[in-house]
Amino acid sequence: MRHAVQASSSSYTPSSYSAADSKTTGGSTSLRRVFPQAKFFAGEDVHFESIAEDVESAEAGQLVVYRIGQDNPTELIAAAMARGVAGILTEQILPCPVTQCIVGDVNLAMADLQSRLLDRPDRKVLTVGVYGSAGKTTTSLLVAQLLRSIGLRTAYQTDLGESDGIVQSTSSRDLPVAGELVQWLGEASDAGARTAVIELSDDAAKCGYYDSIEFDLLLITGSPVAENDFGPSGLQSVLDRVTAAGVVITSADQPHMLRMLQDQECRRFTYGVRKPADVTAKLIEQECGMSTLMVTHESVSAAMETTLCGAAMAANHAAATAVGILLNQPLEEIVEHLSGLRSVPGRMQVLSSFESADVIVDSARTPEQVAATLRAARAMKQPGGRLWCVMAIDPESDPVQLALLGGHAERFTDQPIVTCVKQSKDHFLRASHAVLDGVKKCALMRLVADQKRAIEWAISESSARDCVVILGGVDRGHAQDQRSQIERLTQWVESSRKQDKIESKVRVEGAPKILPFVSKS
């Protein structure tokens, strides 16, 4: 197939020198050879055997890294001198006789250094980056599901968890970037992974934390991230990291993105829901928490069923299908593999019930994400039912964004409820005023500062034909925190349903009974 993508270490040619070029005759690594433009203090060069995880576990001959704002300089200097380290990589001069290598950004320097020491681990696997404003986590998991199903050992790094190709885990740290990400790629390669799927952060891209990695495939989901400053463009930064033989997979529903890629002469492959594309996914039917999609590539079409509902989820499936097409997989097998991903925590997660309203838990925060979730939820509710929305807002958000959230809640839902997490109660009133700025009928909005009470009230007042959407309230921190917060929301829903069932039973039993009329005859 003309779009086929291959990954091999031979496809990468270093621009300057390899890991072996930084080695001295004694087998140690020279920082002057790695960073010829860096400044050195208390010595001409730093020759080290390996990099210490931290100064407390450092051994003689190792390199120690000093991070401003994270490490105590006095304690680091004392420990480094006592342990006889080879040198210190730092952004500022430290008052000690240990040789120091002064660089502009420690994180960027560590990424470059790790990449050279590990001999470019990103070139040893098929590297897939997923970037965009919405749908990154779901698309990353769909791609990982597809790659594993076709027999490729796959490592992945997402907001909800990670895997090195063997062990899946829920990390207690933020998404790794720079040197940590390069090290993770090295570990995944050592574990036998043949592919790596990486969810990319816009902020990290702007800082250049992916500059030591090259991508064979780059998926762009949602709409391009809006640039609101005069700094570097995150989108441009990740596009620059696509290999010469790499492919950018983008949405045909975003014409300005297609024009931008055409101007840059990128190899592109398109997917779409509304407009013609290389891969299209049409939403045929959606009911009872199931969606039926018709996925088409060229003259071949295949139907699939999925529990991930909505047009945004259909676009995510189309993007993941595009990866399978580029790997020369039959369309029928691709859609079958993608159907295997039944649920994604906090991403249109449906909690069904026969006796009360269905509940959808979604961690959407931005206006674009909220609008996509509410559109999908409105299509899922039963005929004659109402759509409730319990939206937890972040008081630190921009007032314009909060006003847009209010407008979406009023437009798409029948009963919008604005709330916040417990830690933000002190600033809830100020933020709720910003939300009301985007609302035409302010009396329609109900403000409840306690998120748990807001959920309890919505479930108790809704009927079995209604649908309740719980938005936000999930901090986009590390995976472990996200999963625990999502689990807490689901527990609140279940406890509210049980309490509502008990109260309903009490109301029925306590209602006045009408005695039957008995004739005297």
Short mmCIF file of C-alpha atoms in Angstrom, two decimals:
data_model
loop_
_atom_site.label_atom_id
_atom_site.label_comp_id
_atom_site.label_asym_id
_atom_site.label_seq_id
_atom_site.Cartn_x
_atom_site.Cartn_y
_atom_site.Cartn_z
CA MET A 1 0.00 0.00 0.00
CA ARG A 2 1.34 3.44 -0.87
CA HIS A 3 0.78 4.81 2.65
CA ALA A 4 2.64 2.06 4.48
CA VAL A 5 4.95 3.23 7.28
CA GLN A 6 8.01 1.35 8.45
CA ALA A 7 10.22 2.01 11.44
CA SER A 8 13.82 0.93 11.72
CA SER A 9 16.90 2.23 13.43
CA SER A 10 18.66 2.55 10.07
CA SER A 11 16.17 5.25 8.98
CA TYR A 12 17.74 7.75 11.37
CA THR A 13 21.03 9.46 10.61
CA PRO A 14 22.46 11.52 13.51
CA SER A 15 23.03 15.12 12.66
CA SER A 16 26.32 15.43 14.56
CA TYR A 17 27.69 12.45 16.49
CA SER A 18 26.55 9.23 18.09
CA ALA A 19 26.69 8.02 21.68
CA ALA A 20 30.07 6.43 21.03
CA ASP A 21 31.55 9.79 19.99
CA SER A 22 31.07 11.16 23.52
CA LYS A 23 33.05 8.32 25.08
CA THR A 24 36.69 8.76 26.09
CA THR A 25 39.35 6.07 25.86
CA GLY A 26 38.59 5.03 29.43
CA GLY A 27 34.93 4.35 28.61
CA SER A 28 33.56 7.38 30.49
CA THR A 29 31.38 10.06 28.92
CA SER A 30 32.65 13.57 28.26
CA LEU A 31 30.14 16.38 28.78
CA ARG A 32 32.28 18.77 26.74
CA ARG A 33 31.88 16.51 23.74
CA VAL A 34 28.13 16.25 24.29
CA PHE A 35 27.62 19.99 25.00
CA PRO A 36 30.45 21.85 23.24
CA GLN A 37 28.70 25.21 23.78
CA ALA A 38 28.27 24.74 27.55
CA LYS A 39 30.35 26.60 30.13
CA PHE A 40 32.40 24.77 32.77
CA PHE A 41 33.28 25.92 36.26
CA ALA A 42 35.98 24.51 38.58
CA GLY A 43 37.26 22.29 35.78
CA GLU A 44 37.69 21.90 32.03
CA ASP A 45 35.37 18.91 31.55
CA VAL A 46 33.22 16.35 33.35
CA HIS A 47 33.94 12.67 32.73
CA PHE A 48 31.32 10.39 34.27
CA GLU A 49 30.36 6.73 34.20
CA SER A 50 26.59 7.09 34.67
CA ILE A 51 23.89 9.49 35.89
CA ALA A 52 22.76 9.29 39.52
CA GLU A 53 19.02 9.14 40.19
CA ASP A 54 19.52 11.63 43.05
CA VAL A 55 22.42 12.95 45.09
CA GLU A 56 21.56 10.76 48.10
CA SER A 57 22.13 7.57 46.07
CA ALA A 58 25.05 8.92 44.03
CA GLU A 59 28.31 7.00 43.82
CA ALA A 60 31.84 8.06 42.98
CA GLY A 61 32.24 8.80 39.26
CA GLN A 62 28.58 9.55 38.64
CA LEU A 63 26.99 12.75 37.32
CA VAL A 64 24.58 14.64 39.60
CA VAL A 65 21.87 16.97 38.29
CA TYR A 66 20.88 20.14 40.18
CA ARG A 67 17.38 21.48 39.44
CA ILE A 68 16.59 24.99 40.58
CA GLY A 69 13.58 25.11 42.85
CA GLN A 70 13.55 21.36 43.43
CA ASP A 71 16.88 20.61 45.08
CA ASN A 72 18.38 22.26 48.16
CA PRO A 73 21.73 23.61 46.91
CA THR A 74 23.47 23.42 50.31
CA GLU A 75 22.47 19.81 50.88
CA LEU A 76 23.26 18.83 47.30
CA ILE A 77 26.75 20.36 47.44
CA ALA A 78 27.55 18.65 50.75
CA ALA A 79 26.33 15.25 49.57
CA ALA A 80 28.05 15.58 46.18
CA MET A 81 31.43 16.37 47.75
CA ALA A 82 31.09 13.64 50.36
CA ARG A 83 30.24 11.01 47.74
CA GLY A 84 32.95 12.01 45.28
CA VAL A 85 30.75 12.60 42.25
CA ALA A 86 32.36 13.33 38.90
CA GLY A 87 30.51 16.59 38.36
CA ILE A 88 27.25 18.53 38.51
CA LEU A 89 24.96 19.45 35.62
CA THR A 90 23.32 22.75 36.53
CA GLU A 91 21.81 25.97 35.21
CA GLN A 92 23.71 28.21 37.64
CA ILE A 93 27.13 28.19 39.26
CA LEU A 94 27.21 26.58 42.69
CA PRO A 95 29.78 27.68 45.32
CA CYS A 96 31.74 24.43 45.52
CA PRO A 97 34.97 22.98 44.06
CA VAL A 98 33.16 20.17 42.20
CA THR A 99 33.40 20.56 38.40
CA GLN A 100 30.15 21.93 37.01
CA CYS A 101 28.66 21.99 33.50
CA ILE A 102 26.47 25.09 33.08
CA VAL A 103 23.62 24.71 30.57
CA GLY A 104 20.62 26.87 29.66
CA ASP A 105 17.95 24.29 30.54
CA VAL A 106 18.69 21.19 32.60
CA ASN A 107 15.62 19.33 31.33
CA LEU A 108 16.54 19.83 27.67
CA ALA A 109 20.16 18.94 28.37
CA MET A 110 19.14 15.75 30.18
CA ALA A 111 16.86 14.73 27.30
CA ASP A 112 19.68 15.18 24.80
CA LEU A 113 22.17 13.40 27.07
CA GLN A 114 19.86 10.45 27.79
CA SER A 115 19.05 10.11 24.11
CA ARG A 116 22.75 9.83 23.23
CA LEU A 117 23.61 7.51 26.08
CA LEU A 118 20.72 5.17 25.21
CA ASP A 119 21.56 5.32 21.49
CA ARG A 120 18.32 6.95 20.33
CA PRO A 121 15.66 4.61 21.76
CA ASP A 122 12.93 6.42 19.79
CA ARG A 123 14.51 5.05 16.58
CA LYS A 124 14.36 1.46 17.84
CA VAL A 125 10.55 1.41 17.93
CA LEU A 126 7.68 2.75 15.83
CA THR A 127 6.99 5.99 17.69
CA VAL A 128 3.43 7.38 17.58
CA GLY A 129 2.68 10.81 19.04
CA VAL A 130 -0.88 11.97 19.80
CA TYR A 131 -1.39 15.73 20.03
CA GLY A 132 -4.44 18.00 20.12
CA SER A 133 -7.01 19.86 22.15
CA ALA A 134 -9.43 16.96 22.83
CA GLY A 135 -9.51 13.18 22.58
CA LYS A 136 -5.78 12.54 23.06
CA THR A 137 -6.14 9.95 25.85
CA THR A 138 -8.94 7.99 24.17
CA THR A 139 -7.19 8.02 20.79
CA SER A 140 -3.90 6.91 22.40
CA LEU A 141 -5.63 3.97 24.11
CA LEU A 142 -7.45 3.02 20.90
CA VAL A 143 -4.18 3.01 18.96
CA ALA A 144 -2.47 0.96 21.68
CA GLN A 145 -5.41 -1.48 21.66
CA LEU A 146 -5.11 -1.85 17.88
CA LEU A 147 -1.33 -2.33 17.86
CA ARG A 148 -1.47 -4.95 20.61
CA SER A 149 -4.28 -6.79 18.84
CA ILE A 150 -2.29 -7.14 15.60
CA GLY A 151 0.57 -8.75 17.51
CA LEU A 152 2.92 -5.84 18.18
CA ARG A 153 4.24 -5.45 21.71
CA THR A 154 3.18 -1.90 22.49
CA ALA A 155 4.26 0.57 25.14
CA TYR A 156 2.05 3.56 25.82
CA GLN A 157 2.09 6.68 27.95
CA THR A 158 -1.25 8.41 28.67
CA ASP A 159 -3.02 10.51 31.27
CA LEU A 160 -4.74 7.41 32.66
CA GLY A 161 -1.84 4.99 32.81
CA GLU A 162 1.25 3.61 31.15
CA SER A 163 2.84 0.38 29.98
CA ASP A 164 6.36 -0.59 28.98
CA GLY A 165 4.99 -3.31 26.72
CA ILE A 166 4.80 -5.87 29.51
CA VAL A 167 3.55 -4.30 32.75
CA GLN A 168 0.60 -1.91 32.83
CA SER A 169 0.56 0.56 35.71
CA THR A 170 -1.20 3.63 37.03
CA SER A 171 1.58 6.09 37.71
CA SER A 172 1.72 8.48 40.66
CA ARG A 173 3.72 11.00 38.61
CA ASP A 174 2.83 13.41 35.85
CA LEU A 175 3.34 12.45 32.21
CA PRO A 176 7.10 12.12 31.71
CA VAL A 177 8.76 14.58 29.37
CA ALA A 178 12.31 15.40 28.29
CA GLY A 179 14.89 13.06 29.85
CA GLU A 180 12.33 10.98 31.77
CA LEU A 181 10.44 10.24 28.56
CA VAL A 182 13.61 9.25 26.72
CA GLN A 183 14.55 6.95 29.60
CA TRP A 184 11.06 5.40 29.52
CA LEU A 185 11.46 4.76 25.77
CA GLY A 186 14.77 3.06 26.48
CA GLU A 187 13.16 0.81 29.10
CA ALA A 188 10.30 0.00 26.71
CA SER A 189 12.77 -0.90 23.97
CA ASP A 190 14.71 -3.12 26.39
CA ALA A 191 11.40 -4.82 27.32
CA GLY A 192 10.94 -5.81 23.69
CA ALA A 193 8.35 -3.20 22.69
CA ARG A 194 8.11 -2.63 18.96
CA THR A 195 5.80 0.38 19.12
CA ALA A 196 5.35 3.28 21.54
CA VAL A 197 2.26 5.49 21.76
CA ILE A 198 2.84 8.82 23.54
CA GLU A 199 0.21 11.36 24.58
CA LEU A 200 1.77 14.77 24.04
CA SER A 201 1.31 17.89 26.15
CA ASP A 202 1.02 21.30 24.51
CA ASP A 203 2.93 23.01 27.32
CA ALA A 204 5.76 20.48 27.12
CA ALA A 205 5.90 20.88 23.34
CA LYS A 206 6.25 24.66 23.68
CA CYS A 207 9.17 24.17 26.08
CA GLY A 208 10.92 21.86 23.61
CA TYR A 209 10.71 18.78 25.84
CA TYR A 210 10.12 16.51 22.81
CA ASP A 211 13.08 17.82 20.83
CA SER A 212 15.14 14.67 21.52
CA ILE A 213 12.45 12.39 20.09
CA GLU A 214 11.34 11.84 16.51
CA PHE A 215 7.89 10.54 15.57
CA ASP A 216 7.09 8.11 12.78
CA LEU A 217 3.39 8.93 13.08
CA LEU A 218 1.80 12.07 14.52
CA LEU A 219 -1.95 12.06 15.21
CA ILE A 220 -3.67 15.42 15.63
CA THR A 221 -7.00 15.16 17.44
CA GLY A 222 -9.73 17.71 18.13
CA SER A 223 -9.02 21.16 16.76
CA PRO A 224 -5.58 22.80 16.78
CA VAL A 225 -4.66 24.25 20.15
CA ALA A 226 -5.23 28.01 20.07
CA GLU A 227 -2.12 30.10 20.51
CA ASN A 228 -2.72 32.96 22.96
CA ASP A 229 0.79 34.32 23.32
CA PHE A 230 3.85 35.26 21.31
CA GLY A 231 5.87 32.23 22.36
CA PRO A 232 6.64 29.10 20.36
CA SER A 233 3.79 27.09 18.85
CA GLY A 234 3.27 23.68 20.43
CA LEU A 235 1.82 22.35 17.17
CA GLN A 236 4.75 23.60 15.13
CA SER A 237 7.16 22.11 17.68
CA VAL A 238 5.72 18.59 17.35
CA LEU A 239 5.44 18.88 13.56
CA ASP A 240 9.16 19.62 13.47
CA ARG A 241 9.79 16.29 15.23
CA VAL A 242 8.17 14.14 12.53
CA THR A 243 10.74 12.10 10.60
CA ALA A 244 11.35 12.70 6.91
CA ALA A 245 9.47 9.48 6.12
CA GLY A 246 6.85 10.09 8.82
CA VAL A 247 3.14 10.76 8.32
CA VAL A 248 0.86 13.30 10.00
CA ILE A 249 -2.67 11.97 10.57
CA THR A 250 -5.08 14.89 10.79
CA SER A 251 -8.79 15.63 10.61
CA ALA A 252 -10.30 16.58 7.26
CA ASP A 253 -12.96 18.42 9.26
CA GLN A 254 -10.32 21.08 10.07
CA PRO A 255 -9.54 22.78 6.70
CA HIS A 256 -7.10 25.30 8.18
CA MET A 257 -5.03 22.40 9.55
CA LEU A 258 -4.90 20.81 6.09
CA ARG A 259 -3.73 24.11 4.60
CA MET A 260 -1.03 24.43 7.23
CA LEU A 261 0.28 20.91 6.55
CA GLN A 262 0.18 21.55 2.81
CA ASP A 263 2.26 24.70 3.24
CA GLN A 264 4.82 22.72 5.24
CA GLU A 265 4.85 19.90 2.67
CA CYS A 266 4.14 17.25 5.30
CA ARG A 267 3.10 13.75 4.31
CA ARG A 268 -0.46 13.60 5.55
CA PHE A 269 -3.27 11.09 5.89
CA THR A 270 -6.75 12.31 6.76
CA TYR A 271 -9.71 11.07 8.77
CA GLY A 272 -13.11 12.66 9.18
CA VAL A 273 -16.68 12.46 10.36
CA ARG A 274 -18.34 15.23 8.36
CA LYS A 275 -16.14 15.73 5.29
CA PRO A 276 -14.54 13.35 2.76
CA ALA A 277 -11.24 11.88 3.98
CA ASP A 278 -8.93 8.91 3.54
CA VAL A 279 -10.78 7.28 6.45
CA THR A 280 -14.33 8.30 7.38
CA ALA A 281 -16.52 7.22 10.29
CA LYS A 282 -20.25 7.85 9.98
CA LEU A 283 -22.47 7.61 13.05
CA ILE A 284 -25.39 5.43 11.92
CA GLU A 285 -27.20 4.72 15.17
CA GLN A 286 -26.81 5.56 18.83
CA GLU A 287 -29.02 4.21 21.59
CA CYS A 288 -28.86 2.32 24.89
CA GLY A 289 -25.24 3.33 25.38
CA MET A 290 -24.11 1.79 22.07
CA SER A 291 -23.03 3.45 18.83
CA THR A 292 -22.95 1.90 15.38
CA LEU A 293 -20.32 3.35 13.04
CA MET A 294 -19.75 2.83 9.34
CA VAL A 295 -16.01 3.13 8.74
CA THR A 296 -14.86 3.59 5.14
CA HIS A 297 -11.48 3.60 3.42
CA GLU A 298 -11.40 3.93 -0.36
CA SER A 299 -13.96 1.42 -1.67
CA VAL A 300 -14.11 -0.74 1.47
CA SER A 301 -16.59 -0.17 4.32
CA ALA A 302 -17.08 -1.98 7.61
CA ALA A 303 -19.64 -1.54 10.38
CA MET A 304 -18.66 -1.61 14.03
CA GLU A 305 -20.35 -1.29 17.40
CA THR A 306 -18.77 0.54 20.31
CA THR A 307 -19.76 1.70 23.77
CA LEU A 308 -17.81 4.94 23.22
CA CYS A 309 -20.59 7.21 21.96
CA GLY A 310 -20.73 10.55 20.22
CA ALA A 311 -19.31 12.24 17.14
CA ALA A 312 -16.05 13.07 18.96
CA MET A 313 -15.56 9.39 19.80
CA ALA A 314 -16.32 8.50 16.18
CA ALA A 315 -13.51 10.84 15.12
CA ASN A 316 -11.17 9.15 17.62
CA HIS A 317 -12.02 5.76 16.12
CA ALA A 318 -11.38 7.11 12.62
CA ALA A 319 -7.98 8.43 13.69
CA ALA A 320 -7.02 5.07 15.20
CA THR A 321 -8.28 3.29 12.07
CA ALA A 322 -5.95 5.46 9.99
CA VAL A 323 -2.99 4.03 11.92
CA GLY A 324 -4.10 0.50 11.06
CA ILE A 325 -4.50 1.40 7.39
CA LEU A 326 -0.97 2.84 7.28
CA LEU A 327 0.28 -0.44 8.73
CA ASN A 328 -1.41 -2.38 5.91
CA GLN A 329 -4.06 -4.00 8.09
CA PRO A 330 -7.46 -5.05 6.62
CA LEU A 331 -10.25 -2.64 7.52
CA GLU A 332 -12.52 -5.43 8.80
CA GLU A 333 -9.88 -6.57 11.29
CA ILE A 334 -9.10 -3.01 12.36
CA VAL A 335 -12.69 -2.22 13.40
CA GLU A 336 -12.97 -5.56 15.18
CA HIS A 337 -9.85 -4.82 17.22
CA LEU A 338 -11.00 -1.30 18.07
CA SER A 339 -14.33 -2.63 19.34
CA GLY A 340 -12.38 -4.42 22.06
CA LEU A 341 -11.88 -1.17 24.00
CA ARG A 342 -15.17 -1.10 25.91
CA SER A 343 -14.68 1.80 28.31
CA VAL A 344 -12.28 4.61 29.17
CA PRO A 345 -12.53 5.94 32.76
CA GLY A 346 -13.79 9.52 32.84
CA ARG A 347 -14.24 9.71 29.06
CA MET A 348 -17.97 9.43 28.28
CA GLN A 349 -18.11 6.74 30.98
CA VAL A 350 -21.72 5.53 31.16
CA LEU A 351 -23.23 4.31 34.45
CA SER A 352 -26.52 2.73 33.40
CA SER A 353 -29.51 2.01 35.62
CA PHE A 354 -33.03 0.67 35.01
CA GLU A 355 -34.55 2.36 38.05
CA SER A 356 -32.97 5.82 37.82
CA ALA A 357 -31.44 8.17 35.27
CA ASP A 358 -28.39 7.07 33.32
CA VAL A 359 -25.24 8.92 34.38
CA ILE A 360 -22.31 9.92 32.18
CA VAL A 361 -19.01 10.80 33.88
CA ASP A 362 -16.65 12.87 31.77
CA SER A 363 -13.55 14.84 32.78
CA ALA A 364 -14.12 17.51 30.11
CA ARG A 365 -12.82 20.93 31.11
CA THR A 366 -12.42 23.11 28.03
CA PRO A 367 -15.40 24.59 26.15
CA GLU A 368 -14.62 22.39 23.13
CA GLN A 369 -14.57 19.22 25.23
CA VAL A 370 -17.73 20.19 27.14
CA ALA A 371 -19.65 20.95 23.92
CA ALA A 372 -18.66 17.60 22.38
CA THR A 373 -19.69 15.69 25.52
CA LEU A 374 -23.05 17.43 25.85
CA ARG A 375 -23.87 16.93 22.15
CA ALA A 376 -23.21 13.20 22.52
CA ALA A 377 -25.17 12.98 25.78
CA ARG A 378 -28.17 14.78 24.27
CA ALA A 379 -28.30 12.21 21.48
CA MET A 380 -28.15 9.38 24.03
CA LYS A 381 -31.05 10.42 26.27
CA GLN A 382 -34.37 8.62 25.92
CA PRO A 383 -37.30 10.24 24.07
CA GLY A 384 -39.18 12.54 26.42
CA GLY A 385 -36.35 12.58 28.93
CA ARG A 386 -34.39 15.59 30.15
CA LEU A 387 -30.65 16.20 30.08
CA TRP A 388 -29.13 17.25 33.39
CA CYS A 389 -25.63 18.66 33.69
CA VAL A 390 -23.58 18.86 36.90
CA MET A 391 -20.61 20.95 35.79
CA ALA A 392 -17.69 21.46 38.19
CA ILE A 393 -15.83 24.62 37.23
CA ASP A 394 -12.27 25.66 38.01
CA PRO A 395 -12.26 29.16 39.58
CA GLU A 396 -8.73 29.69 38.25
CA SER A 397 -9.93 29.39 34.65
CA ASP A 398 -10.08 32.39 32.34
CA PRO A 399 -13.43 34.27 32.71
CA VAL A 400 -13.97 34.08 28.95
CA GLN A 401 -13.63 30.28 29.08
CA LEU A 402 -16.06 30.11 32.02
CA ALA A 403 -18.59 32.22 30.10
CA LEU A 404 -18.33 29.82 27.15
CA LEU A 405 -18.93 26.89 29.50
CA GLY A 406 -22.07 28.59 30.78
CA GLY A 407 -23.31 29.16 27.24
CA HIS A 408 -22.80 25.49 26.32
CA ALA A 409 -24.55 24.30 29.47
CA GLU A 410 -27.56 26.51 28.74
CA ARG A 411 -27.68 25.56 25.06
CA PHE A 412 -27.42 21.79 25.31
CA THR A 413 -29.01 20.87 28.67
CA ASP A 414 -32.47 21.13 30.21
CA GLN A 415 -31.28 21.52 33.80
CA PRO A 416 -27.73 22.91 34.19
CA ILE A 417 -26.12 22.84 37.64
CA VAL A 418 -22.86 24.67 38.31
CA THR A 419 -20.67 23.42 41.14
CA CYS A 420 -17.01 23.07 42.12
CA VAL A 421 -14.66 20.78 43.99
CA LYS A 422 -14.23 21.14 47.73
CA GLN A 423 -10.87 22.92 47.51
CA SER A 424 -12.35 25.73 45.36
CA LYS A 425 -15.39 26.66 47.44
CA ASP A 426 -13.91 29.96 48.63
CA HIS A 427 -13.76 31.28 45.06
CA PHE A 428 -16.90 29.61 43.70
CA LEU A 429 -19.13 32.68 43.82
CA ARG A 430 -16.70 34.81 41.82
CA ALA A 431 -16.25 32.07 39.20
CA SER A 432 -19.99 31.39 38.95
CA HIS A 433 -20.56 35.07 38.05
CA ALA A 434 -18.20 34.58 35.11
CA VAL A 435 -20.21 31.51 34.07
CA LEU A 436 -23.45 33.50 34.21
CA ASP A 437 -21.93 36.13 31.90
CA GLY A 438 -22.33 33.62 29.06
CA VAL A 439 -25.94 32.73 29.94
CA LYS A 440 -29.08 34.40 28.57
CA LYS A 441 -31.54 33.02 31.15
CA CYS A 442 -29.70 33.14 34.46
CA ALA A 443 -32.71 31.76 36.36
CA LEU A 444 -32.21 28.46 34.52
CA MET A 445 -28.87 27.85 36.22
CA ARG A 446 -28.69 26.33 39.68
CA LEU A 447 -25.55 27.05 41.75
CA VAL A 448 -24.50 24.42 44.31
CA ALA A 449 -21.05 24.91 45.83
CA ASP A 450 -20.74 21.30 47.04
CA GLN A 451 -20.16 18.86 44.16
CA LYS A 452 -21.41 15.82 46.09
CA ARG A 453 -24.65 17.54 47.08
CA ALA A 454 -25.14 18.73 43.49
CA ILE A 455 -24.85 15.13 42.24
CA GLU A 456 -27.21 13.85 44.94
CA TRP A 457 -29.81 16.50 44.11
CA ALA A 458 -29.64 15.85 40.35
CA ILE A 459 -30.10 12.09 40.78
CA SER A 460 -32.93 12.47 43.30
CA GLU A 461 -34.85 14.94 41.09
CA SER A 462 -34.28 13.24 37.73
CA SER A 463 -36.49 10.49 36.34
CA ALA A 464 -35.58 7.12 34.88
CA ARG A 465 -35.92 8.54 31.35
CA ASP A 466 -33.46 11.36 32.04
CA CYS A 467 -29.70 11.47 31.59
CA VAL A 468 -27.33 13.15 34.07
CA VAL A 469 -23.90 14.30 32.84
CA ILE A 470 -21.19 14.92 35.44
CA LEU A 471 -18.55 17.20 33.95
CA GLY A 472 -15.15 18.17 35.36
CA GLY A 473 -14.11 17.83 38.95
CA VAL A 474 -11.15 15.69 37.86
CA ASP A 475 -7.72 17.28 38.25
CA ARG A 476 -5.53 16.53 35.23
CA GLY A 477 -2.61 15.51 37.43
CA HIS A 478 -0.98 12.10 37.40
CA ALA A 479 -2.89 8.95 36.44
CA GLN A 480 -3.33 7.65 39.97
CA ASP A 481 -5.01 10.87 41.12
CA GLN A 482 -7.27 10.96 38.08
CA ARG A 483 -8.46 7.40 38.54
CA SER A 484 -9.09 7.88 42.27
CA GLN A 485 -11.11 11.06 41.60
CA ILE A 486 -13.15 9.33 38.89
CA GLU A 487 -13.74 6.39 41.22
CA ARG A 488 -14.94 8.82 43.90
CA LEU A 489 -17.47 10.33 41.49
CA THR A 490 -18.80 6.88 40.57
CA GLN A 491 -19.13 6.00 44.25
CA TRP A 492 -21.11 9.18 44.86
CA VAL A 493 -23.43 8.24 42.00
CA GLU A 494 -24.04 4.72 43.37
CA SER A 495 -24.59 5.94 46.93
CA SER A 496 -26.99 8.63 45.68
CA ARG A 497 -28.95 6.03 43.73
CA LYS A 498 -29.23 3.78 46.79
CA GLN A 499 -30.33 6.66 48.99
CA ASP A 500 -32.88 7.80 46.41
CA LYS A 501 -34.26 4.25 46.20
CA ILE A 502 -34.65 4.08 49.99
CA GLU A 503 -36.36 7.47 50.14
CA SER A 504 -38.69 6.53 47.30
CA LYS A 505 -39.69 3.36 49.14
CA VAL A 506 -40.33 5.32 52.33
CA ARG A 507 -42.49 7.83 50.43
CA VAL A 508 -44.56 5.03 48.91
CA GLU A 509 -45.02 3.21 52.24
CA GLY A 510 -45.82 6.45 54.09
CA ALA A 511 -48.42 7.61 51.57
CA PRO A 512 -52.06 7.58 52.79
CA LYS A 513 -53.81 4.37 51.83
CA ILE A 514 -57.23 4.47 50.14
CA LEU A 515 -59.48 1.85 51.72
CA PRO A 516 -61.80 -0.02 49.38
CA PHE A 517 -65.52 0.75 49.64
CA VAL A 518 -67.42 -2.16 51.17
CA SER A 519 -71.15 -2.42 50.53
CA LYS A 520 -73.40 -3.18 53.55
CA SER A 521 -75.50 -5.50 51.48
#
